[in-house]
Short mmCIF file of C-alpha atoms and ligand atoms in Angstrom, two decimals:
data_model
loop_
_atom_site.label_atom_id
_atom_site.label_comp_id
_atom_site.label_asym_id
_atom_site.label_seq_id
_atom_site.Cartn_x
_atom_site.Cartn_y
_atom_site.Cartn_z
CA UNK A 1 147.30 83.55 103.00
CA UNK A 2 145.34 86.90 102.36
CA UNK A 3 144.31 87.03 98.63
CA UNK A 4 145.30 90.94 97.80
CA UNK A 5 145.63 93.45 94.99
CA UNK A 6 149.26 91.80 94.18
CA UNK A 7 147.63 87.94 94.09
CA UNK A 8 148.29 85.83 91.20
CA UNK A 9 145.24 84.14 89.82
CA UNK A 10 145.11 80.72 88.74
CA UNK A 11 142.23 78.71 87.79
CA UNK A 12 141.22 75.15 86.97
CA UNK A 13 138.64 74.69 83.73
CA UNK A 14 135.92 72.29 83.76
CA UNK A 15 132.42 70.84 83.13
CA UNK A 16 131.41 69.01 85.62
CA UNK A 17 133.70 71.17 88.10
CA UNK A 18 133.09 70.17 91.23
CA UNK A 19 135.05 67.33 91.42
CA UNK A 20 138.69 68.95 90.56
CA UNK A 21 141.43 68.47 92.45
CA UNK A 22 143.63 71.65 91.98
CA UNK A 23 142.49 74.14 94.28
CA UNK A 24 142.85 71.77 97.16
CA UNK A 25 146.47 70.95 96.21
CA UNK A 26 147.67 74.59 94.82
CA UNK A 27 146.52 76.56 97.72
CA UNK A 28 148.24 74.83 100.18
CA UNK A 29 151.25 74.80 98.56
CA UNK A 30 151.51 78.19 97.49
CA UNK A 31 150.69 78.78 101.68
CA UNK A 32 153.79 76.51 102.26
CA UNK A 33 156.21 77.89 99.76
CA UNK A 34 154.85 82.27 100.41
CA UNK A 35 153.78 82.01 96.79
CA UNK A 36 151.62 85.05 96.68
CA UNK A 37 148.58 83.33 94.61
CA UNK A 38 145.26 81.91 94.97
CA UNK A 39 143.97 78.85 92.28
CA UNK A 40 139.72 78.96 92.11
CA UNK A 41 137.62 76.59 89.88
CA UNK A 42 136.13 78.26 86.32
CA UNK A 43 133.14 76.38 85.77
CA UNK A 44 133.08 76.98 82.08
CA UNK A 45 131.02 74.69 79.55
CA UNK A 46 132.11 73.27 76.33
CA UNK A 47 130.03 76.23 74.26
CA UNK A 48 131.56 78.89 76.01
CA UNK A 49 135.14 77.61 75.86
CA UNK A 50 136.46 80.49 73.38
CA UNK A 51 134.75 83.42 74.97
CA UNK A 52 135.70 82.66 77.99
CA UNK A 53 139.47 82.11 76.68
CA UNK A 54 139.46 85.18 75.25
CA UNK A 55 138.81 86.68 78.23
CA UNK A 56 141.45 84.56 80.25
CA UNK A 57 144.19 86.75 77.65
CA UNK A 58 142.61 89.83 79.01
CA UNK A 59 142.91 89.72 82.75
CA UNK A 60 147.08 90.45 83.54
CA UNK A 61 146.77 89.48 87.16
CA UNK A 62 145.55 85.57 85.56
CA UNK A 63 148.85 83.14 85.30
CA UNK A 64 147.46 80.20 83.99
CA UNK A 65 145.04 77.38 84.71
CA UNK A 66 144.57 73.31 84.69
CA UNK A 67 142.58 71.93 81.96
CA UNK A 68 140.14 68.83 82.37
CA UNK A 69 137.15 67.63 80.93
CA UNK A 70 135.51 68.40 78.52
CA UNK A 71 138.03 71.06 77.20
CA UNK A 72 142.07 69.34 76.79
CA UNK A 73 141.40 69.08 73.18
CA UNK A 74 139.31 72.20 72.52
CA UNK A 75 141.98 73.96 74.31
CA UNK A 76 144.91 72.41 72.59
CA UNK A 77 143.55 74.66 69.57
CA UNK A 78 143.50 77.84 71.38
CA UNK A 79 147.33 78.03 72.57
CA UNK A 80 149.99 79.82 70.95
CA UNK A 81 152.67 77.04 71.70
CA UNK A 82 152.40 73.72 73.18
CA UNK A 83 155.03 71.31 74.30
CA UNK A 84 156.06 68.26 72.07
CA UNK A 85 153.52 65.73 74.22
CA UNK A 86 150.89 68.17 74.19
CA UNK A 87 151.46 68.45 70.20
CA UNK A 88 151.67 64.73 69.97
CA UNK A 89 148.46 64.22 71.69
CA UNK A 90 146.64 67.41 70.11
CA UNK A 91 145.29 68.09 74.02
CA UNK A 92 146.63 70.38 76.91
CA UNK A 93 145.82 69.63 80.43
CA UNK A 94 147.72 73.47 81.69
CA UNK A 95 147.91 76.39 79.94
CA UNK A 96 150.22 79.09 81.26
CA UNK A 97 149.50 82.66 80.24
CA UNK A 98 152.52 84.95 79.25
CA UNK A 99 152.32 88.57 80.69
CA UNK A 100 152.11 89.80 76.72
CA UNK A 101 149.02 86.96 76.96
CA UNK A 102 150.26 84.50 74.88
CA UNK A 103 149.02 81.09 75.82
CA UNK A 104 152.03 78.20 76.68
CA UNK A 105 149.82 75.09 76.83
CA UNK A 106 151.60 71.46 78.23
CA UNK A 107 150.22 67.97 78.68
CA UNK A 108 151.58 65.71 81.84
CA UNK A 109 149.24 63.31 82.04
CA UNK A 110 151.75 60.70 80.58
CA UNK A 111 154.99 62.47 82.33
CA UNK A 112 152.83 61.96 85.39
CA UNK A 113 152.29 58.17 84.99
CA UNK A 114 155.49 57.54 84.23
CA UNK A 115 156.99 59.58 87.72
CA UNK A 116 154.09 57.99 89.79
CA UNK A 117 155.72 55.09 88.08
CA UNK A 118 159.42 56.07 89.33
CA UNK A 119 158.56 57.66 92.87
CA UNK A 120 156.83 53.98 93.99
CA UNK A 121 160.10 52.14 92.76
CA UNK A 122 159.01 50.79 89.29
CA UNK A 123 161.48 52.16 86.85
CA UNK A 124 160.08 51.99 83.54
CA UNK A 125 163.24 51.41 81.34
CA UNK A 126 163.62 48.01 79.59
CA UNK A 127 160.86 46.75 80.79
CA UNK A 128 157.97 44.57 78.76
CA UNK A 129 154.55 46.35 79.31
CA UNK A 130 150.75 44.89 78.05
CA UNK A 131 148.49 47.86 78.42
CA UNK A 132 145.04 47.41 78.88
CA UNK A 133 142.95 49.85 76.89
CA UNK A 134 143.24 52.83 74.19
CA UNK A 135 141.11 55.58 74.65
CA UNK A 136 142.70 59.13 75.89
CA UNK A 137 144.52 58.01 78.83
CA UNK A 138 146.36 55.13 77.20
CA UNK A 139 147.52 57.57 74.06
CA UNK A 140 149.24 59.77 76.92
CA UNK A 141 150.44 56.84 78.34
CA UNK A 142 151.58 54.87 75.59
CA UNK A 143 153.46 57.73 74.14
CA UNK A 144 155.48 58.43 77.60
CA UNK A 145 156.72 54.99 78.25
CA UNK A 146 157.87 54.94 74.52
CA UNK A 147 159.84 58.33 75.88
CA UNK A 148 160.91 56.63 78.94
CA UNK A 149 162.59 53.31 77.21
CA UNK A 150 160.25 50.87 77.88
CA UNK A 151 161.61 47.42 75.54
CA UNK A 152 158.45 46.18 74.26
CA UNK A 153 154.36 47.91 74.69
CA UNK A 154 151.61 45.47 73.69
CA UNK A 155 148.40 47.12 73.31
CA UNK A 156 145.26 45.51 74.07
CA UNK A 157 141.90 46.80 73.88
CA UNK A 158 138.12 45.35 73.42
CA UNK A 159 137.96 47.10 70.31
CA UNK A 160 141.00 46.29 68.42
CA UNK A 161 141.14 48.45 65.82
CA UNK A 162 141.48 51.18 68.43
CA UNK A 163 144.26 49.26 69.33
CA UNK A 164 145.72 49.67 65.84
CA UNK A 165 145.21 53.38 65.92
CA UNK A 166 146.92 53.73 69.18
CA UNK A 167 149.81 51.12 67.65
CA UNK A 168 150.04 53.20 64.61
CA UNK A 169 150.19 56.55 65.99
CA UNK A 170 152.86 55.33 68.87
CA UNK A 171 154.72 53.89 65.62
CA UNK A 172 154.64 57.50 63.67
CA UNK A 173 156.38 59.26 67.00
CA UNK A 174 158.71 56.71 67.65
CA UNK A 175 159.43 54.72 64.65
CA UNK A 176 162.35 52.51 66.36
CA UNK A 177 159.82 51.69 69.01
CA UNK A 178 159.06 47.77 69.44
CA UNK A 179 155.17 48.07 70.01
CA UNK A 180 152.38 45.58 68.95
CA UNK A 181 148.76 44.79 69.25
CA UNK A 182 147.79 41.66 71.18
CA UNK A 183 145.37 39.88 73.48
CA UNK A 184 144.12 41.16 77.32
CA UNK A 185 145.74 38.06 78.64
CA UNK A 186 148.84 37.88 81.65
CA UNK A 187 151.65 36.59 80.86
CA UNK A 188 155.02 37.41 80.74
CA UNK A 189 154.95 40.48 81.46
CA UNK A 190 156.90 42.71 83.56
CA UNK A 191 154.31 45.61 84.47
CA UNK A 192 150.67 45.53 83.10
CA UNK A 193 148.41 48.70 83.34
CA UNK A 194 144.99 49.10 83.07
CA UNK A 195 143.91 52.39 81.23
CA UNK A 196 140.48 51.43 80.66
CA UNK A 197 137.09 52.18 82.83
CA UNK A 198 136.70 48.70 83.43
CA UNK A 199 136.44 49.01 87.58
CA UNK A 200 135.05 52.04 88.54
CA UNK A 201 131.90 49.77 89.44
CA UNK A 202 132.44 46.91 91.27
CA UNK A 203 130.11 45.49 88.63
CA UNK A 204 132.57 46.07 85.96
CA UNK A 205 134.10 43.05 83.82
CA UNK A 206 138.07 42.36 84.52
CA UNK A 207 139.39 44.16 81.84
CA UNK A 208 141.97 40.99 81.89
CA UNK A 209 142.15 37.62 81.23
CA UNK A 210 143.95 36.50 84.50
CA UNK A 211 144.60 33.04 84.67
CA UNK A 212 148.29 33.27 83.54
CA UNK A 213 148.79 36.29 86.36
CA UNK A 214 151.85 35.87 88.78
CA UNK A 215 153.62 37.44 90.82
CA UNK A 216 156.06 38.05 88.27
CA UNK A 217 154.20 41.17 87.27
CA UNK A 218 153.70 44.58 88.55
CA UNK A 219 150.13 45.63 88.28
CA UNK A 220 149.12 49.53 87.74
CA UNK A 221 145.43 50.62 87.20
CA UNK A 222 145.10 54.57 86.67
CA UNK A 223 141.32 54.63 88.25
CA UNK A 224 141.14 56.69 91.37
CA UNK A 225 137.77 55.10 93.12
CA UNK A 226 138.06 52.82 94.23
CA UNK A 227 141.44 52.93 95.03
CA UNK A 228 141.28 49.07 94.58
CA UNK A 229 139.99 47.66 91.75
CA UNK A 230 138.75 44.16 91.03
CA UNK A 231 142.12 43.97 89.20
CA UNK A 232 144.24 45.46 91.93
CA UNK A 233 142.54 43.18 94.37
CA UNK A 234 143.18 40.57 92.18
CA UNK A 235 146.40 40.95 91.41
CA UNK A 236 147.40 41.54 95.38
CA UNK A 237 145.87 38.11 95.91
CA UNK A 238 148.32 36.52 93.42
CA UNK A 239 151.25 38.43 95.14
CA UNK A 240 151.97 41.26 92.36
CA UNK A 241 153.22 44.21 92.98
CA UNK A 242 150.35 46.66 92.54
CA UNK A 243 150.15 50.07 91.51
CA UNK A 244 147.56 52.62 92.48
CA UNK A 245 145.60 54.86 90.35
CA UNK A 246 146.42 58.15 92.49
CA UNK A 247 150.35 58.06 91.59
CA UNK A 248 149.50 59.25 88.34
CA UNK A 249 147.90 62.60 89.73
CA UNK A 250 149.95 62.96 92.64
CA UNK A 251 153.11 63.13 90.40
CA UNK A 252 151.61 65.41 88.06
CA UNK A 253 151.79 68.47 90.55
CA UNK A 254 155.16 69.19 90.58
CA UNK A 255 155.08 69.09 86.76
CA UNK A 256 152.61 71.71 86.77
CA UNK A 257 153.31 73.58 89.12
CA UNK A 258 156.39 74.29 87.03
CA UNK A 259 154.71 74.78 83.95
CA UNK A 260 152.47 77.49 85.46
CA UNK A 261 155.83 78.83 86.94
CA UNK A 262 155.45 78.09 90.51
CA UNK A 263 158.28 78.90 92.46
CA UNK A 264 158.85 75.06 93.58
CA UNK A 265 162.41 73.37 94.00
P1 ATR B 1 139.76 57.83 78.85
O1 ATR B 1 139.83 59.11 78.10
O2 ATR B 1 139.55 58.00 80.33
O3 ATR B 1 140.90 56.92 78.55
P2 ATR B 1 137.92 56.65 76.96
O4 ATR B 1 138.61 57.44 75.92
O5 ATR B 1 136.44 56.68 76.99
O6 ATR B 1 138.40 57.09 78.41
O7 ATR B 1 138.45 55.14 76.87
C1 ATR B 1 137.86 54.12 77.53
C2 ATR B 1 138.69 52.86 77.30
O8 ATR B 1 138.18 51.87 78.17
C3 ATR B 1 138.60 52.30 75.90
O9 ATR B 1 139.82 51.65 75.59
C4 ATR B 1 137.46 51.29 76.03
O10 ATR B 1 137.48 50.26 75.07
P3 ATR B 1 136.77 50.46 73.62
O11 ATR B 1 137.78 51.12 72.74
O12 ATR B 1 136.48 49.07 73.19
O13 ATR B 1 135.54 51.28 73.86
C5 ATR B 1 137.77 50.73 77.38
N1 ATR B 1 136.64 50.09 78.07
C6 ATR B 1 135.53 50.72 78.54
N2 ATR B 1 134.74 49.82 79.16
C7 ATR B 1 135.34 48.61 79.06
C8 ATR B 1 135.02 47.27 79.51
N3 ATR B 1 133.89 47.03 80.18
N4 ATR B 1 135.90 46.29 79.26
C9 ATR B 1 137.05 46.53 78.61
N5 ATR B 1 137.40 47.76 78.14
C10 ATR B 1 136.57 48.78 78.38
#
């Protein structure tokens, strides 16, 4: 579509930037739904964040942007609202600007694990989940499936008192939620995710102990490359279910989309 004078502007923030996603995914869209807008990366770094953010307030014909790294938590404290997960995790991953310039910020990165979950036929409800991991991506996720009903979270990580952290600060959001601190080890469980880095090199330890691993459970790992993981290989091998890292993304779209108030059904 021809960008014109009457163009909405979005943008995605990062540092590293060229390795975003968003303009590849927007653009089309807005082409397939005659959305009048164009989305182009802001390479902006970690120093610059504010002055470039109070510039973003300036510019009436910009609508909002993604957030990555370095800058969801930064940015969390430069919005004039947030939504209750991006208040619960103190980091925005979309920020939509109002026309007054008020800055709406929102986190999916949980919401989207959870749908990547739904759309491939795993519904989360009632089920008992061991999570792998607690660094950023497991507090999103950890705090979701405690919105989405799962029965029972058990929280494993190397270091276990980020573990307890995680355990305590999923306990202070949702006090009636049944969720514990255990061992990396299968067993009965009905879905186990991996949020840690533990496979982006084939090098990489399993980030489970697997011996006890059947088919009984699903298996989810939320890294991107390789698409399969030692564990997903693994886990394929013993007949699970698996679960690939790109759900979690692909789902998120829609959510943004609406929260930057894209015109999608
Ligand atoms: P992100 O924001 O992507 O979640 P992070 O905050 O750096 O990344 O978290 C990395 C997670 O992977 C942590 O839980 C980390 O465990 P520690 O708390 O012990 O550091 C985990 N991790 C990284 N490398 C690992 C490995 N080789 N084996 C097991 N866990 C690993």
């Amino acid at each position: 579509m021809p960008i014109s004078g009457t163009t909405a502007v979005y943008g995605v923030i990062a540092d590293p930037i060229g390795h975003v996603r968003g303009p590849t995914i927007f653009n089309p869209l807005f082409e397939k739904i005659g959305f009048d807008a164009a989305m182009v990366p802001f390479h902006v770094s970690a120093a610059s964040l504010q002055r470039a953010v109070a510039g973003f307030r300036a510019i009436e014909s910009l609508k909002g942007w993604l957030v990555t790294n370095p800058h969801k938590f930064a940015m969390f404290h430069l919005c004039d609202q947030v939504d209750a997960s991006g208040t619960r995790l103190q980091a925005v991953n979309v920020v939509r600007r109002e026309s007054d310039g008020r800055l709406i910020g929102g986190n999916y990165d949980g919401a989207g694990f959870v749908n990547g979950l739904k759309h491939d036929g795993i519904e989360p409800k009632d089920l008992d989940v061991l999570m792998l991991g607690a660094g950023g991506a497991a507090y999103a996720i950890a705090f979701a499936l405690a919105e989405a009903g799962v029965r029972r979270l058990t929280i494993a990580n190397r270091t276990r008192t980020n573990a307890e952290t995680l355990a305590a600060a999923t306990r202070k959001f949702f006090p009636d939620f049944a969720v514990e601190v255990g061992a990396a080890k299968a067993g009965d469980h009905d879905l186990i995710v991996n949020t840690t880095s533990a496979g982006l090199k084939p090098t990489d330890p399993l980030p489970l102990d697997a011996d006890g691993l059947t088919a009984r459970s699903a298996v989810a790992d939320i890294i991107m490359k390789p698409e399969m993981t030692r564990l997903l290989d693994l886990a394929k091998s013993r007949g699970c279910r698996i679960h690939l890292g790109r759900h979690m993304l692909d789902s998120q779209f829609p959510l943004l989309a609406r929260h930057l108030g894209v015109p999608i059904s």
